[in-house]
XYZ file of N, CA and C in Angstrom:
729
model
N 162.453 119.874 142.286
C 162.182 118.621 141.230
C 160.947 118.483 141.199
N 160.117 118.453 139.854
C 158.770 118.272 139.698
C 158.571 116.683 139.875
N 159.024 115.768 139.269
C 158.504 114.470 139.433
C 159.032 113.718 140.568
N 158.744 113.982 141.865
C 159.410 113.325 143.010
C 158.783 112.107 143.397
N 157.290 112.012 142.806
C 156.468 110.796 143.317
C 156.732 109.562 142.227
N 157.169 108.547 142.834
C 157.572 107.162 141.964
C 156.569 107.062 141.018
N 155.190 106.919 141.404
C 154.221 106.439 140.413
C 154.031 107.498 139.205
N 154.151 108.945 139.478
C 154.120 109.796 138.530
C 155.193 109.825 137.715
N 156.511 109.538 138.378
C 157.564 109.457 137.513
C 157.608 108.148 136.579
N 156.987 107.078 136.954
C 156.846 105.940 136.076
C 155.972 106.082 134.886
N 154.936 106.739 135.315
C 153.837 106.980 134.364
C 154.355 107.928 133.289
N 155.212 109.048 133.765
C 155.718 109.792 132.760
C 156.661 109.200 131.895
N 157.478 108.310 132.448
C 158.490 107.587 131.597
C 158.023 106.587 130.340
N 156.676 106.020 130.900
C 156.044 105.058 129.893
C 155.025 105.809 128.922
N 154.480 107.045 129.313
C 153.476 107.729 128.406
C 153.783 108.972 128.029
N 154.757 109.488 128.655
C 155.307 111.156 128.328
C 154.172 111.985 128.860
N 153.332 111.633 129.502
C 152.509 112.551 130.188
C 152.675 112.861 131.629
N 152.960 114.051 131.864
C 153.285 114.679 132.975
C 152.233 115.088 134.004
N 151.971 114.698 135.015
C 150.970 114.978 135.813
C 151.276 115.782 137.186
N 150.601 117.007 137.383
C 151.044 117.645 138.552
C 150.899 116.973 139.768
N 149.908 116.128 139.968
C 149.379 115.228 141.049
C 148.739 114.003 140.680
N 148.282 113.254 141.587
C 147.397 112.190 141.499
C 145.991 112.421 141.056
N 145.810 113.034 139.707
C 144.490 113.609 139.557
C 143.437 112.499 139.558
N 143.639 111.170 139.457
C 142.610 110.197 139.507
C 141.992 110.176 140.800
N 142.598 110.815 141.862
C 142.161 110.636 143.153
C 140.698 111.600 143.028
N 140.507 112.277 142.351
C 139.216 113.269 142.224
C 138.182 112.292 141.810
N 138.321 111.283 141.028
C 137.393 110.165 140.616
C 137.114 109.184 141.501
N 137.817 108.826 142.512
C 137.760 107.593 143.395
C 136.390 107.788 144.111
N 135.718 108.584 144.286
C 134.581 108.840 144.971
C 133.303 108.439 144.149
N 133.518 108.600 142.910
C 132.450 108.438 142.134
C 131.891 106.947 141.882
N 130.679 106.529 141.796
C 130.183 105.323 141.683
C 129.718 105.000 140.295
N 130.701 104.849 139.212
C 130.457 104.550 137.917
C 131.894 103.754 137.570
N 131.910 103.401 136.324
C 132.997 102.705 135.974
C 134.141 103.425 135.807
N 134.319 104.777 135.733
C 135.418 105.423 135.864
C 135.973 105.537 137.285
N 135.067 105.902 138.230
C 135.307 105.509 139.594
C 136.058 104.272 139.825
N 135.545 103.259 139.384
C 136.165 101.885 139.542
C 137.634 101.670 139.059
N 137.805 102.289 137.841
C 139.163 102.384 137.266
C 140.057 103.301 138.378
N 139.481 104.324 138.850
C 140.208 105.318 139.580
C 140.645 104.650 140.604
N 139.866 103.733 141.401
C 140.204 103.321 142.738
C 141.119 102.283 142.403
N 140.942 101.343 141.273
C 142.189 100.453 141.058
C 143.493 101.057 140.987
N 143.539 102.192 140.208
C 144.669 103.017 139.835
C 145.408 103.606 141.074
N 144.421 104.051 142.033
C 144.822 104.745 143.190
C 145.551 103.510 144.291
N 144.870 102.380 144.356
C 145.507 101.260 145.050
C 146.951 100.989 144.233
N 146.833 100.622 143.156
C 148.119 100.289 142.551
C 149.235 101.124 142.471
N 148.925 102.601 142.567
C 149.824 103.672 142.659
C 150.425 103.646 144.217
N 149.575 103.218 144.951
C 150.399 103.228 146.401
C 150.975 101.975 146.663
N 150.708 100.807 146.059
C 151.461 99.662 146.098
C 152.773 100.052 145.253
N 152.770 100.629 144.418
C 153.996 100.806 143.460
C 155.164 101.641 144.286
N 154.186 102.748 144.867
C 155.251 103.538 145.821
C 155.969 102.821 146.883
N 155.172 102.107 147.660
C 155.783 101.306 148.754
C 156.668 100.325 148.139
N 156.532 99.636 147.030
C 157.434 98.733 146.572
C 158.867 99.388 146.053
N 158.530 100.866 145.640
C 159.929 101.538 145.319
C 160.622 101.754 146.598
N 160.035 102.199 147.392
C 161.019 102.195 148.685
C 161.583 101.012 149.143
N 160.822 99.942 149.177
C 161.273 98.547 149.353
C 162.680 98.222 148.542
N 162.478 98.292 147.204
C 163.569 98.150 146.153
C 164.887 99.004 146.562
N 164.473 100.396 146.847
C 165.603 101.183 147.012
C 166.263 100.726 148.289
N 165.507 100.326 149.447
C 166.163 99.725 150.598
C 167.075 98.658 150.461
N 166.452 97.690 149.455
C 167.286 96.363 149.215
C 168.355 96.604 148.449
N 168.352 97.787 147.485
C 169.396 97.819 146.648
C 170.693 98.494 147.569
N 170.162 99.459 148.569
C 170.983 100.046 149.203
C 172.004 99.139 150.244
N 171.239 98.074 150.620
C 171.697 96.892 151.613
C 172.856 96.282 150.704
N 172.428 95.894 149.424
C 173.463 95.314 148.720
C 174.744 96.190 148.355
N 174.470 97.498 148.077
C 175.591 98.422 147.990
C 176.328 98.282 149.145
N 175.718 98.391 150.297
C 176.499 98.528 151.700
C 177.335 97.466 151.777
N 176.971 96.215 151.431
C 177.625 95.101 151.611
C 178.766 95.047 150.685
N 178.504 95.451 149.476
C 179.587 95.248 148.243
C 180.630 96.282 148.862
N 180.388 97.488 149.356
C 181.433 98.391 149.694
C 182.247 98.037 150.653
N 181.777 97.127 151.810
C 182.518 96.585 152.833
C 183.321 95.507 152.350
N 182.896 94.736 151.379
C 183.546 93.811 150.828
C 184.848 94.206 149.985
N 184.649 95.238 149.355
C 185.714 95.948 148.532
C 186.959 96.393 149.546
N 186.358 96.968 150.412
C 187.391 97.573 151.460
C 188.167 96.342 152.098
N 187.417 95.345 152.413
C 188.161 94.271 153.133
C 189.090 93.681 151.867
N 188.771 93.443 150.703
C 189.486 92.867 149.571
C 190.792 93.728 149.599
N 190.647 95.113 149.623
C 191.798 96.115 149.443
C 192.803 95.948 150.617
N 192.156 95.698 151.787
C 192.862 95.767 153.142
C 193.639 94.454 153.118
N 192.888 93.436 153.071
C 193.608 91.885 153.313
C 193.603 91.134 152.021
N 193.336 91.614 151.031
C 193.258 90.549 149.819
C 192.467 89.149 150.206
N 191.445 89.496 150.919
C 190.526 88.394 151.322
C 189.070 88.880 151.061
N 188.181 88.079 150.841
C 186.770 88.350 150.473
C 185.759 87.706 151.427
N 185.258 88.390 152.540
C 184.086 87.794 153.234
C 183.027 88.655 153.236
N 181.945 87.961 152.558
C 180.726 88.846 152.350
C 179.433 88.145 153.104
N 179.666 88.112 154.435
C 178.424 87.524 155.280
C 177.167 88.520 154.906
N 176.088 87.666 154.633
C 174.891 88.151 154.263
C 174.725 88.717 152.996
N 175.563 88.541 152.310
C 175.578 89.093 150.902
C 174.501 88.484 150.039
N 174.598 87.114 150.006
C 173.601 86.120 149.214
C 172.223 86.325 149.542
N 171.858 86.707 151.010
C 170.420 86.873 151.455
C 170.087 88.384 150.718
N 170.946 89.234 150.923
C 170.580 90.512 150.378
C 170.570 90.659 149.018
N 171.105 89.978 148.257
C 171.052 89.819 146.980
C 169.634 89.192 146.396
N 169.535 88.153 147.224
C 168.103 87.505 146.809
C 167.049 88.388 147.159
N 166.979 89.205 148.268
C 166.116 89.917 148.728
C 165.788 91.290 147.618
N 167.064 91.520 146.995
C 167.059 92.693 145.822
C 166.157 92.225 144.899
N 166.730 90.920 144.339
C 166.060 90.312 143.036
C 164.561 90.166 143.201
N 164.099 89.571 144.345
C 162.804 89.557 144.606
C 161.999 90.917 144.658
N 162.587 91.769 145.232
C 161.980 93.053 145.308
C 162.018 93.878 144.059
N 162.908 93.423 142.947
C 162.879 94.085 141.763
C 161.790 93.203 140.856
N 161.682 92.044 141.235
C 160.627 91.229 140.519
C 159.228 91.810 140.527
N 158.923 92.093 141.897
C 157.719 92.495 142.480
C 157.459 94.144 141.788
N 158.533 94.629 141.746
C 158.460 96.130 141.492
C 158.227 96.040 139.916
N 158.851 95.331 139.175
C 158.583 95.031 137.717
C 157.115 94.920 137.596
N 156.474 93.841 138.111
C 155.050 93.541 138.113
C 154.149 94.748 138.248
N 154.378 95.419 139.278
C 153.634 96.337 139.917
C 153.685 97.629 138.752
N 154.787 97.895 138.153
C 155.096 98.939 137.224
C 154.352 98.657 136.020
N 154.298 97.594 135.521
C 153.299 97.250 134.382
C 152.013 97.336 134.855
N 151.511 97.024 136.082
C 150.214 96.990 136.365
C 149.764 98.347 136.485
N 150.697 99.328 137.089
C 150.210 100.814 137.171
C 150.129 101.539 135.843
N 151.103 101.181 134.817
C 150.818 101.738 133.479
C 149.494 101.179 133.030
N 149.265 100.231 133.182
C 148.195 99.558 132.488
C 146.707 100.070 133.058
N 146.870 100.191 134.394
C 145.720 100.965 135.152
C 145.471 102.330 134.744
N 146.699 103.177 134.566
C 146.354 104.451 134.239
C 146.138 104.538 132.974
N 146.573 103.935 131.823
C 146.082 103.966 130.449
C 144.428 103.611 130.275
N 144.117 102.900 131.255
C 142.595 102.380 131.378
C 141.863 103.524 131.897
N 142.468 104.091 133.056
C 141.540 105.401 133.682
C 141.605 106.558 132.546
N 142.766 106.888 131.978
C 143.129 107.993 130.848
C 142.309 107.656 129.623
N 141.739 106.551 129.196
C 140.898 106.464 128.084
C 139.694 106.903 128.031
N 139.381 107.051 129.504
C 137.766 107.448 129.786
C 137.826 108.827 130.557
N 138.938 109.341 130.720
C 139.146 110.545 131.413
C 139.906 111.545 130.658
N 139.107 112.564 130.216
C 139.778 113.760 129.524
C 140.289 114.694 130.535
N 141.594 115.114 130.260
C 142.226 116.170 131.280
C 142.086 117.501 130.502
N 141.338 118.281 131.030
C 140.996 119.702 130.415
C 142.203 120.643 130.300
N 142.257 121.228 128.968
C 143.308 122.069 128.939
C 143.224 123.274 129.843
N 144.456 123.893 129.919
C 144.646 125.216 130.935
C 145.494 125.872 130.324
N 145.974 126.977 130.950
C 147.171 128.039 130.614
C 148.427 127.460 131.142
N 148.365 126.260 131.775
C 149.792 125.623 132.162
C 149.630 124.217 131.680
N 150.746 123.860 131.218
C 151.305 122.596 130.839
C 152.580 122.177 131.333
N 152.821 120.965 131.279
C 154.189 120.175 131.721
C 154.631 119.223 130.600
N 155.897 119.584 130.422
C 156.518 118.696 129.211
C 157.899 118.047 129.874
N 157.851 116.651 129.379
C 159.010 115.924 129.848
C 159.966 116.321 128.830
N 161.379 116.888 129.339
C 162.096 117.399 128.189
C 162.934 116.333 127.512
N 163.046 115.219 127.879
C 163.510 114.071 127.176
C 162.575 112.949 127.225
N 162.212 112.576 125.999
C 161.196 111.571 125.812
C 161.632 110.076 126.548
N 160.621 109.849 127.421
C 160.768 108.511 128.223
C 162.030 108.564 129.159
N 162.333 109.681 129.623
C 163.503 109.672 130.368
C 163.178 110.909 131.498
N 162.531 110.910 132.532
C 162.468 111.996 133.446
C 163.608 112.453 134.216
N 164.864 111.816 133.978
C 165.991 112.423 134.599
C 166.676 113.506 133.934
N 165.997 113.697 132.769
C 166.371 115.224 132.250
C 165.291 116.069 132.661
N 164.300 116.034 133.531
C 163.559 116.809 134.126
C 162.355 117.314 133.353
N 161.536 118.219 133.747
C 160.303 118.785 133.374
C 160.287 120.223 133.276
N 159.662 120.791 131.966
C 159.616 122.050 131.766
C 158.036 122.487 132.162
N 157.910 123.355 132.883
C 156.372 124.000 132.908
C 156.359 125.181 132.073
N 155.190 125.086 131.363
C 154.784 126.080 130.138
C 153.735 126.829 130.804
N 153.751 128.047 130.611
C 152.735 129.113 130.922
C 152.309 129.991 129.630
N 150.996 129.742 129.306
C 150.574 130.395 128.042
C 150.443 132.103 128.480
N 151.010 132.678 127.361
C 151.202 134.323 127.468
C 150.282 134.738 126.389
N 150.172 134.125 125.164
C 148.938 134.547 124.175
C 148.610 133.282 123.540
N 147.809 133.301 122.414
C 147.399 132.110 121.689
C 148.289 130.827 121.661
N 149.582 131.437 121.038
C 150.401 130.451 120.542
C 151.700 130.517 120.911
N 151.883 131.285 122.123
C 153.028 131.471 122.965
C 153.114 130.927 124.387
N 154.242 130.331 124.743
C 154.357 129.718 126.171
C 155.746 130.263 126.828
N 155.689 130.611 127.971
C 156.850 130.939 128.893
C 157.250 129.597 129.338
N 158.781 129.247 129.342
C 159.213 127.953 129.650
C 159.947 128.204 130.953
N 159.685 127.223 131.906
C 160.294 127.211 133.362
C 160.729 125.925 133.581
N 162.147 125.640 133.814
C 162.664 124.298 133.973
C 162.769 124.043 135.406
N 162.433 122.754 135.834
C 162.422 122.544 137.164
C 163.893 122.170 137.633
N 163.996 122.073 139.003
C 165.390 121.850 139.356
C 166.076 120.611 139.007
N 165.488 119.526 138.514
C 166.127 118.354 137.802
C 166.763 118.666 136.517
N 165.913 119.503 135.818
C 166.062 119.899 134.352
C 167.389 120.979 134.282
N 167.496 121.840 135.342
C 168.553 122.951 135.374
C 169.719 121.990 135.780
N 169.601 120.977 136.542
C 170.911 120.354 136.922
C 171.337 119.638 135.560
N 170.499 118.582 134.928
C 170.508 117.850 133.900
C 171.496 118.669 132.653
N 170.817 119.958 132.306
C 171.250 120.779 131.366
C 172.387 121.626 131.556
N 172.741 121.853 132.878
C 173.841 122.513 133.496
C 173.770 123.885 133.434
N 172.537 124.340 133.790
C 172.109 125.819 133.708
C 171.870 126.327 135.179
N 172.136 127.674 135.476
C 171.934 128.184 136.828
C 170.510 128.790 137.052
N 169.469 128.276 136.327
C 168.070 128.775 136.277
C 167.072 127.596 136.646
N 167.232 127.121 138.032
C 165.901 126.312 138.323
C 164.803 127.050 138.709
N 163.625 126.610 138.079
C 162.256 127.064 138.672
C 162.375 128.844 138.155
N 163.067 129.065 136.929
C 163.224 130.509 136.583
C 162.811 130.343 135.135
N 162.245 131.483 134.567
C 162.224 131.566 133.136
C 163.136 131.654 132.435
N 163.247 130.748 131.362
C 164.231 130.715 130.492
C 164.067 130.920 128.953
N 162.777 131.526 128.835
C 162.583 132.025 127.482
C 161.234 131.723 127.103
N 160.812 131.612 125.870
C 159.553 131.474 125.369
C 159.525 130.596 124.145
N 158.537 129.796 123.908
C 158.361 128.972 122.821
C 157.048 129.286 121.977
N 157.129 129.530 120.720
C 155.959 130.074 119.895
C 155.455 128.958 118.639
N 154.473 128.582 118.851
C 154.023 127.593 117.496
C 153.906 128.501 116.476
N 154.545 127.989 115.344
C 154.354 128.651 114.068
C 154.171 127.695 112.920
N 153.935 128.070 111.577
C 153.539 127.222 110.654
C 154.808 126.494 110.307
N 156.036 126.597 110.608
C 157.249 126.003 110.388
C 157.575 124.928 111.680
N 157.002 125.284 112.630
C 157.249 124.469 113.925
C 157.388 125.304 115.167
N 158.119 124.920 115.953
C 158.135 125.813 117.273
C 159.161 126.760 117.267
N 159.229 127.832 117.690
C 160.379 128.914 117.551
C 160.658 129.293 119.047
N 161.866 128.868 119.481
C 162.170 129.329 120.684
C 163.037 130.550 120.933
N 162.711 131.463 121.899
C 163.364 132.796 121.982
C 164.062 132.712 123.472
N 165.144 132.903 123.869
C 165.883 132.718 125.138
C 166.037 134.171 125.699
N 165.380 134.047 126.968
C 165.815 135.400 127.796
C 165.391 134.930 129.241
N 165.829 135.590 130.021
C 165.605 135.347 131.623
C 164.748 136.212 132.326
N 163.976 137.154 131.734
C 163.215 138.203 131.997
C 162.081 138.646 130.713
N 160.926 138.416 130.943
C 160.112 138.635 129.969
C 160.036 140.268 129.283
N 160.385 141.058 130.192
C 160.785 142.500 129.573
C 161.883 142.443 128.648
N 162.912 141.517 128.684
C 163.898 141.440 127.898
C 163.345 141.208 126.401
N 162.373 140.569 126.187
C 161.607 140.160 124.857
C 161.684 141.360 123.971
N 161.652 142.614 124.621
C 161.501 143.989 123.574
C 162.883 144.460 123.365
N 163.872 143.930 123.944
C 165.127 144.218 123.733
C 166.045 143.211 122.909
N 166.320 143.202 121.774
C 166.786 142.176 120.826
C 168.040 141.896 120.956
N 168.789 143.096 121.372
C 170.162 142.954 121.408
C 170.984 142.692 122.779
N 171.663 141.205 123.031
C 172.138 141.047 124.097
C 171.281 140.451 125.153
N 169.877 140.674 125.001
C 168.999 140.421 126.188
C 168.126 139.301 125.774
N 167.774 139.098 124.520
C 166.906 138.102 124.041
C 167.521 137.546 122.786
N 167.461 136.197 122.766
C 168.096 135.346 121.576
C 167.124 134.524 121.025
N 166.755 135.004 119.758
C 165.913 133.836 118.741
C 166.787 132.650 118.389
N 166.192 131.467 118.488
C 166.892 130.340 118.341
C 166.212 129.642 117.037
N 167.045 128.692 116.290
C 166.334 127.926 115.257
C 164.955 127.412 115.828
N 164.386 127.223 114.493
C 162.850 126.722 114.831
C 162.989 125.195 115.069
N 162.230 124.518 115.792
C 162.488 122.949 116.104
C 161.234 122.368 115.864
N 161.078 121.147 115.459
C 160.117 120.257 114.954
C 158.980 120.329 116.001
N 159.284 120.095 117.388
C 158.244 119.799 118.485
C 158.452 120.570 119.440
N 157.568 120.631 120.401
C 157.568 121.324 121.659
C 158.766 121.026 122.516
N 158.915 119.670 122.899
C 160.024 119.445 123.632
C 161.343 119.813 123.145
N 161.692 119.558 121.891
C 163.042 120.005 121.581
C 163.223 121.543 121.400
N 162.013 122.249 121.179
C 162.024 123.748 121.399
C 162.596 123.912 122.708
N 162.027 123.379 123.929
C 162.483 123.708 125.216
C 163.813 123.386 125.347
N 164.360 122.222 124.954
C 165.601 121.632 125.231
C 166.449 122.902 124.535
N 166.176 123.337 123.482
C 166.953 124.301 122.806
C 167.344 125.284 123.721
N 166.280 125.946 124.396
C 166.555 127.101 125.329
C 167.381 126.718 126.454
N 167.472 125.540 126.943
C 168.325 125.220 128.132
C 169.592 125.040 127.309
N 170.014 124.430 126.175
C 171.056 124.145 125.527
C 171.821 125.522 125.357
N 170.907 126.289 124.923
C 171.521 127.876 124.797
C 172.143 128.210 125.999
N 171.234 128.401 127.140
C 171.910 128.976 128.400
C 173.155 127.976 128.691
N 173.197 126.807 128.612
C 174.354 126.014 128.748
C 175.473 126.564 128.151
N 175.312 126.824 126.812
C 176.508 127.410 125.999
C 176.771 128.873 126.503
N 175.819 129.773 126.583
C 175.813 130.843 126.875
C 176.664 131.134 128.483
N 176.651 129.987 129.230
C 177.432 130.222 130.451
C 178.708 129.273 130.386
N 179.043 128.890 129.548
C 180.171 128.085 129.201
C 181.559 129.024 128.551
N 182.519 128.326 128.621
C 183.885 128.931 128.166
C 183.644 129.065 126.502
N 182.854 128.208 126.117
C 182.752 128.327 124.567
C 181.921 129.255 123.958
N 181.327 130.055 124.885
C 180.462 131.080 124.150
C 180.995 132.252 123.503
N 182.179 132.757 124.101
C 183.021 133.968 123.345
C 182.018 135.105 122.902
N 181.050 135.318 123.651
C 180.227 136.548 123.324
C 179.365 136.370 122.217
N 179.233 135.283 121.663
C 178.432 135.215 120.491
C 177.087 135.217 120.413
N 176.183 135.624 119.271
C 174.918 135.585 119.348
C 174.513 134.138 118.618
N 173.175 133.671 118.563
C 172.855 132.304 117.766
C 173.498 132.379 116.381
N 173.121 133.618 115.882
C 173.622 133.715 114.365
C 175.180 133.407 114.064
N 175.898 133.677 115.128
C 177.236 133.531 114.939
C 177.662 132.006 115.352
N 176.973 131.172 115.679
C 177.291 129.805 115.940
C 177.700 128.988 114.912
N 178.243 127.855 114.904
C 178.504 126.964 113.978
C 177.486 126.165 113.590
N 177.590 125.493 112.359
C 176.435 124.547 112.107
C 176.269 123.640 112.970
N 177.150 122.974 113.478
C 177.051 121.722 114.444
C 176.543 122.203 115.741
N 176.816 123.584 116.038
C 176.505 124.050 117.192
C 174.929 124.244 117.316
N 174.519 124.733 116.039
C 173.008 125.049 115.852
C 172.174 123.823 115.664
N 172.797 122.988 115.108
C 172.110 121.403 114.944
C 171.836 120.845 116.243
N 172.884 121.041 117.337
C 172.743 120.589 118.750
C 171.677 121.196 119.398
N 171.739 122.541 119.236
C 170.642 123.268 119.842
C 169.254 122.890 119.599
N 168.862 122.550 118.230
C 167.530 122.257 117.982
C 167.183 120.526 117.941
N 168.150 119.929 118.393
C 168.099 118.379 118.359
C 167.259 117.952 119.530
């Protein structure tokens, strides 16, 4: 799974920018305004991560007491919830602190990002569903000027129900009409158009083109495939692929 760090996950959810690591740490040693912003962001990120763990622990305690109470209710038709009020109070307090730190984290990140350009490279990361990291991340690797290989992380493979975590699922090419996805599981299959590589409908943006690849492979491994090519899909199926 790509976004395992709570701070990076929250930043991705609010900004749709997927960072491979805490890039601001490289600026924390510099004695200029950018360094000041990086140090504030680094401190806030650490506090947010600690808060995430505390909130998770508090919610787990509430859940544990709730399960125990339900079992007691089922067994004796009676409700005894010793400690539940305090556990719930602790969870609400932890949630309030986490909410405040989350807002502070995103504000600090935006301030740092406004003064820090992240240089482009031959690899980029895309949130597959806008503002929702639970659908996972696609890593894109440049093969030529306008074409990128697409590799979903484990969370994306699970969310879309495909058996290809951390493996190539095809490519996306920027065209004058939009982003054109082509599904395959081996770059060598690109040269074999029948049964090995599957051109899919052009999509409006990069994220939807990546989703189209994952949705195709989900269909390809489902009982609804019936050995069809993309050209043989129904209009509704084609619309779903590119949505």
